[in-house]
Amino acid sequence: MNALWGSTLPEGLSIVDKYRILGRPQRKLIPYNTWKPGELVAPIKVPISFCSEKFYLADFGTALQIGSLAVSDAPIVIPPQEYCSPERLHGATPHYSCDMWSYMCVFSDLYFGGPLFRCFNDVVACLGPVSADLKGKYLWPKFSEDRWYDQNTTATGLEDRLQLHQPKVSSTEMKLLLSVLKRGFALEPKHRLTADQLLQNPDFNTLINLYCG
């Protein structure tokens, strides 16, 4: 599910006027070698003066009600790696725990100004190997690596990645972040925070109050 900001851009703008307001199309940075450079276009950045006060929810035809469809009837969708849980990248059935991983990705994106994990390789490098049961199920088998499932694979740790993205954060705030993100990004779905648990989590609420209180 996506929240879309309404636009007040006039209809019928010429290409010249669109470029003047939005800028020219830019290549999206691809930090891994899945595709050739330049095959993706970066999202446009609409000036706040052209954003309306209305928001719209859109699922692009991919949202599912848990338990409403058999796996074989679910829409065939290639999920964005930056916001997708490890098990979904391996073809697992959608579940609320998948949504919580995605929520934590969005939260991290807003906090750090960019995705915490740009590809699955980043997830393993930071959090460690996933269950060996997932081996052979990666949606892009050509790019799968054995070390992702090797339980002897070592990880740099979440704290190092947080400090890389936010080097000036205080030690107190870092502890709050680690407390929340470690549970939100648990590799085992059953160990992740639920929505209710997150809303009642004192460390999460303290973080929110730091910026929105």
mmCIF file of C-alpha atoms in Angstrom:
data_model
loop_
_atom_site.group_PDB
_atom_site.id
_atom_site.type_symbol
_atom_site.label_atom_id
_atom_site.label_comp_id
_atom_site.label_asym_id
_atom_site.label_seq_id
_atom_site.Cartn_x
_atom_site.Cartn_y
_atom_site.Cartn_z
ATOM 1 C CA MET A 1 0.000 0.000 0.000
ATOM 2 C CA ASN A 2 1.310 3.434 -0.933
ATOM 3 C CA ALA A 3 0.319 6.898 0.302
ATOM 4 C CA LEU A 4 0.315 9.340 -2.593
ATOM 5 C CA TRP A 5 0.330 13.099 -2.200
ATOM 6 C CA GLY A 6 -2.148 14.913 -4.440
ATOM 7 C CA SER A 7 -0.778 17.253 -7.097
ATOM 8 C CA THR A 8 -1.822 20.760 -8.093
ATOM 9 C CA LEU A 9 0.264 20.768 -11.265
ATOM 10 C CA PRO A 10 -1.751 22.353 -14.103
ATOM 11 C CA GLU A 11 -2.941 20.024 -16.831
ATOM 12 C CA GLY A 12 -1.623 20.340 -20.355
ATOM 13 C CA LEU A 13 1.858 21.527 -19.410
ATOM 14 C CA SER A 14 4.396 21.531 -22.206
ATOM 15 C CA ILE A 15 7.533 19.414 -21.880
ATOM 16 C CA VAL A 16 9.546 22.597 -21.386
ATOM 17 C CA ASP A 17 7.324 23.679 -18.472
ATOM 18 C CA LYS A 18 7.449 20.193 -16.925
ATOM 19 C CA TYR A 19 11.245 20.221 -17.050
ATOM 20 C CA ARG A 20 11.273 23.713 -15.540
ATOM 21 C CA ILE A 21 9.152 22.613 -12.575
ATOM 22 C CA LEU A 22 10.288 19.018 -12.058
ATOM 23 C CA GLY A 23 13.700 18.937 -13.688
ATOM 24 C CA ARG A 24 14.865 16.504 -16.335
ATOM 25 C CA PRO A 25 14.701 12.715 -15.823
ATOM 26 C CA GLN A 26 17.673 11.401 -13.867
ATOM 27 C CA ARG A 27 19.244 7.969 -13.708
ATOM 28 C CA LYS A 28 18.618 6.052 -10.517
ATOM 29 C CA LEU A 29 21.671 4.893 -8.595
ATOM 30 C CA ILE A 30 21.959 1.106 -8.722
ATOM 31 C CA PRO A 31 24.435 0.018 -6.016
ATOM 32 C CA TYR A 32 24.451 -3.616 -7.119
ATOM 33 C CA ASN A 33 25.087 -5.242 -10.490
ATOM 34 C CA THR A 34 21.700 -6.787 -11.229
ATOM 35 C CA TRP A 35 21.076 -4.418 -14.145
ATOM 36 C CA LYS A 36 23.122 -2.233 -16.436
ATOM 37 C CA PRO A 37 23.515 1.432 -15.335
ATOM 38 C CA GLY A 38 20.775 3.719 -16.541
ATOM 39 C CA GLU A 39 18.013 1.139 -16.896
ATOM 40 C CA LEU A 40 16.075 2.720 -14.024
ATOM 41 C CA VAL A 41 14.814 6.299 -13.811
ATOM 42 C CA ALA A 42 14.929 8.098 -10.467
ATOM 43 C CA PRO A 43 11.574 9.211 -8.982
ATOM 44 C CA ILE A 44 10.601 12.819 -9.593
ATOM 45 C CA LYS A 45 10.654 15.272 -6.706
ATOM 46 C CA VAL A 46 7.557 17.452 -6.814
ATOM 47 C CA PRO A 47 8.039 20.871 -5.160
ATOM 48 C CA ILE A 48 5.946 21.211 -2.006
ATOM 49 C CA SER A 49 4.183 24.213 -3.549
ATOM 50 C CA PHE A 50 2.617 21.853 -6.109
ATOM 51 C CA CYS A 51 1.405 19.305 -3.531
ATOM 52 C CA SER A 52 -2.241 19.402 -2.518
ATOM 53 C CA GLU A 53 -3.649 18.839 0.977
ATOM 54 C CA LYS A 54 -5.156 15.507 -0.071
ATOM 55 C CA PHE A 55 -3.549 12.078 0.241
ATOM 56 C CA TYR A 56 -4.555 8.980 -1.679
ATOM 57 C CA LEU A 57 -4.034 5.318 -0.850
ATOM 58 C CA ALA A 58 -2.992 3.146 -3.768
ATOM 59 C CA ASP A 59 -2.047 -0.515 -3.913
ATOM 60 C CA PHE A 60 -1.439 -0.730 -7.687
ATOM 61 C CA GLY A 61 -3.508 -3.919 -7.669
ATOM 62 C CA THR A 62 -1.085 -5.824 -5.455
ATOM 63 C CA ALA A 63 -2.610 -5.562 -1.949
ATOM 64 C CA LEU A 64 -3.979 -8.729 -0.379
ATOM 65 C CA GLN A 65 -6.207 -9.412 2.585
ATOM 66 C CA ILE A 66 -4.411 -12.021 4.662
ATOM 67 C CA GLY A 67 -6.007 -15.416 4.148
ATOM 68 C CA SER A 68 -8.316 -14.220 1.366
ATOM 69 C CA LEU A 69 -6.525 -15.925 -1.522
ATOM 70 C CA ALA A 70 -4.702 -19.137 -2.124
ATOM 71 C CA VAL A 71 -1.030 -18.623 -2.853
ATOM 72 C CA SER A 72 -1.593 -19.717 -6.458
ATOM 73 C CA ASP A 73 -4.268 -17.010 -6.895
ATOM 74 C CA ALA A 74 -2.163 -14.145 -5.541
ATOM 75 C CA PRO A 75 -1.044 -11.453 -8.004
ATOM 76 C CA ILE A 76 2.360 -12.107 -9.546
ATOM 77 C CA VAL A 77 4.397 -9.160 -8.329
ATOM 78 C CA ILE A 78 8.134 -8.569 -8.202
ATOM 79 C CA PRO A 79 8.564 -6.744 -4.887
ATOM 80 C CA PRO A 80 11.001 -3.848 -4.417
ATOM 81 C CA GLN A 81 14.025 -5.237 -2.593
ATOM 82 C CA GLU A 82 14.496 -2.080 -0.508
ATOM 83 C CA TYR A 83 11.161 -2.592 1.279
ATOM 84 C CA CYS A 84 10.571 -6.330 1.147
ATOM 85 C CA SER A 85 11.082 -8.907 3.893
ATOM 86 C CA PRO A 86 13.570 -11.764 3.370
ATOM 87 C CA GLU A 87 10.863 -14.424 3.279
ATOM 88 C CA ARG A 88 8.815 -12.554 0.639
ATOM 89 C CA LEU A 89 11.934 -12.289 -1.523
ATOM 90 C CA HIS A 90 11.934 -16.072 -1.335
ATOM 91 C CA GLY A 91 8.298 -16.478 -2.383
ATOM 92 C CA ALA A 92 6.697 -16.875 1.059
ATOM 93 C CA THR A 93 2.973 -16.327 1.550
ATOM 94 C CA PRO A 94 2.131 -12.715 2.563
ATOM 95 C CA HIS A 95 1.694 -12.217 6.304
ATOM 96 C CA TYR A 96 1.413 -9.361 8.786
ATOM 97 C CA SER A 97 5.041 -9.917 9.776
ATOM 98 C CA CYS A 98 6.031 -9.093 6.177
ATOM 99 C CA ASP A 99 4.168 -5.799 6.479
ATOM 100 C CA MET A 100 6.021 -4.982 9.685
ATOM 101 C CA TRP A 101 9.378 -5.467 7.961
ATOM 102 C CA SER A 102 8.211 -3.167 5.166
ATOM 103 C CA TYR A 103 6.981 -0.609 7.697
ATOM 104 C CA MET A 104 10.364 -0.579 9.405
ATOM 105 C CA CYS A 105 11.982 -0.050 5.984
ATOM 106 C CA VAL A 106 9.770 2.996 5.391
ATOM 107 C CA PHE A 107 10.485 4.255 8.918
ATOM 108 C CA SER A 108 14.233 3.883 8.301
ATOM 109 C CA ASP A 109 13.927 5.595 4.920
ATOM 110 C CA LEU A 110 12.276 8.616 6.529
ATOM 111 C CA TYR A 111 14.733 8.679 9.422
ATOM 112 C CA PHE A 112 17.951 8.257 7.431
ATOM 113 C CA GLY A 113 16.848 9.881 4.187
ATOM 114 C CA GLY A 114 17.304 6.676 2.183
ATOM 115 C CA PRO A 115 16.872 2.891 2.345
ATOM 116 C CA LEU A 116 18.798 1.103 5.078
ATOM 117 C CA PHE A 117 19.101 -1.966 2.843
ATOM 118 C CA ARG A 118 19.297 -1.390 -0.908
ATOM 119 C CA CYS A 119 19.442 -5.078 -1.783
ATOM 120 C CA PHE A 120 19.259 -8.457 -0.087
ATOM 121 C CA ASN A 121 23.038 -8.628 0.020
ATOM 122 C CA ASP A 122 22.931 -5.635 2.395
ATOM 123 C CA VAL A 123 20.483 -7.454 4.666
ATOM 124 C CA VAL A 124 22.772 -10.471 5.046
ATOM 125 C CA ALA A 125 25.897 -8.334 5.425
ATOM 126 C CA CYS A 126 24.251 -6.384 8.241
ATOM 127 C CA LEU A 127 21.966 -8.887 9.984
ATOM 128 C CA GLY A 128 23.534 -12.223 9.134
ATOM 129 C CA PRO A 129 22.405 -15.329 7.202
ATOM 130 C CA VAL A 130 18.756 -16.275 6.775
ATOM 131 C CA SER A 131 17.320 -19.724 7.381
ATOM 132 C CA ALA A 132 18.910 -22.488 5.316
ATOM 133 C CA ASP A 133 15.357 -23.595 4.449
ATOM 134 C CA LEU A 134 15.089 -20.588 2.125
ATOM 135 C CA LYS A 135 17.980 -21.712 -0.061
ATOM 136 C CA GLY A 136 16.913 -22.293 -3.651
ATOM 137 C CA LYS A 137 13.770 -20.159 -3.318
ATOM 138 C CA TYR A 138 15.160 -16.679 -4.056
ATOM 139 C CA LEU A 139 13.033 -14.909 -6.684
ATOM 140 C CA TRP A 140 16.135 -14.120 -8.737
ATOM 141 C CA PRO A 141 17.997 -17.472 -8.538
ATOM 142 C CA LYS A 142 20.705 -16.322 -10.932
ATOM 143 C CA PHE A 143 21.879 -13.805 -8.335
ATOM 144 C CA SER A 144 21.501 -15.983 -5.239
ATOM 145 C CA GLU A 145 24.616 -16.572 -3.125
ATOM 146 C CA ASP A 146 25.302 -19.631 -0.960
ATOM 147 C CA ARG A 147 26.697 -17.524 1.874
ATOM 148 C CA TRP A 148 23.256 -15.980 2.450
ATOM 149 C CA TYR A 149 22.145 -19.327 3.893
ATOM 150 C CA ASP A 150 25.440 -20.446 5.424
ATOM 151 C CA GLN A 151 24.935 -20.180 9.181
ATOM 152 C CA ASN A 152 28.668 -19.508 9.603
ATOM 153 C CA THR A 153 28.426 -16.262 7.629
ATOM 154 C CA THR A 154 29.367 -13.318 9.841
ATOM 155 C CA ALA A 155 27.623 -9.940 9.835
ATOM 156 C CA THR A 156 28.942 -6.445 10.461
ATOM 157 C CA GLY A 157 26.018 -5.708 12.755
ATOM 158 C CA LEU A 158 23.142 -3.256 12.672
ATOM 159 C CA GLU A 159 24.908 -0.646 14.794
ATOM 160 C CA ASP A 160 27.712 -0.184 12.243
ATOM 161 C CA ARG A 161 25.197 0.424 9.460
ATOM 162 C CA LEU A 162 23.223 2.904 11.570
ATOM 163 C CA GLN A 163 26.369 4.858 12.380
ATOM 164 C CA LEU A 164 27.300 4.867 8.701
ATOM 165 C CA HIS A 165 23.956 6.424 7.808
ATOM 166 C CA GLN A 166 23.690 8.709 10.849
ATOM 167 C CA PRO A 167 27.201 9.306 12.257
ATOM 168 C CA LYS A 168 26.210 12.305 14.401
ATOM 169 C CA VAL A 169 23.380 10.646 16.306
ATOM 170 C CA SER A 170 23.728 10.713 20.103
ATOM 171 C CA SER A 171 24.473 7.530 22.024
ATOM 172 C CA THR A 172 21.064 7.758 23.711
ATOM 173 C CA GLU A 173 19.226 7.983 20.410
ATOM 174 C CA MET A 174 21.369 5.196 18.961
ATOM 175 C CA LYS A 175 20.283 2.884 21.778
ATOM 176 C CA LEU A 176 16.639 3.690 21.048
ATOM 177 C CA LEU A 177 17.136 3.013 17.340
ATOM 178 C CA LEU A 178 18.902 -0.285 17.933
ATOM 179 C CA SER A 179 16.234 -1.411 20.367
ATOM 180 C CA VAL A 180 13.449 -0.805 17.846
ATOM 181 C CA LEU A 181 15.153 -1.824 14.609
ATOM 182 C CA LYS A 182 16.645 -5.053 15.956
ATOM 183 C CA ARG A 183 13.144 -6.322 16.708
ATOM 184 C CA GLY A 184 11.568 -4.780 13.627
ATOM 185 C CA PHE A 185 14.215 -6.338 11.382
ATOM 186 C CA ALA A 186 14.282 -9.765 13.030
ATOM 187 C CA LEU A 187 15.107 -12.303 10.307
ATOM 188 C CA GLU A 188 12.660 -14.801 11.806
ATOM 189 C CA PRO A 189 9.130 -13.445 11.144
ATOM 190 C CA LYS A 190 7.784 -14.792 14.446
ATOM 191 C CA HIS A 191 10.306 -12.688 16.374
ATOM 192 C CA ARG A 192 9.344 -9.362 14.764
ATOM 193 C CA LEU A 193 7.366 -6.683 16.518
ATOM 194 C CA THR A 194 3.657 -6.716 15.751
ATOM 195 C CA ALA A 195 1.823 -3.470 15.005
ATOM 196 C CA ASP A 196 0.301 -3.430 18.507
ATOM 197 C CA GLN A 197 3.660 -4.086 20.130
ATOM 198 C CA LEU A 198 5.294 -1.303 18.144
ATOM 199 C CA LEU A 199 2.627 1.230 19.106
ATOM 200 C CA GLN A 200 3.138 0.346 22.773
ATOM 201 C CA ASN A 201 6.921 0.155 22.571
ATOM 202 C CA PRO A 202 8.390 2.875 24.843
ATOM 203 C CA ASP A 203 11.602 3.237 22.812
ATOM 204 C CA PHE A 204 9.671 3.692 19.569
ATOM 205 C CA ASN A 205 7.390 6.275 21.151
ATOM 206 C CA THR A 206 10.374 8.135 22.574
ATOM 207 C CA LEU A 207 11.902 8.299 19.079
ATOM 208 C CA ILE A 208 8.647 9.570 17.606
ATOM 209 C CA ASN A 209 8.348 12.219 20.309
ATOM 210 C CA LEU A 210 11.883 13.432 19.596
ATOM 211 C CA TYR A 211 10.800 14.522 16.128
ATOM 212 C CA CYS A 212 7.012 14.749 16.243
ATOM 213 C CA GLY A 213 6.229 15.438 19.883
#
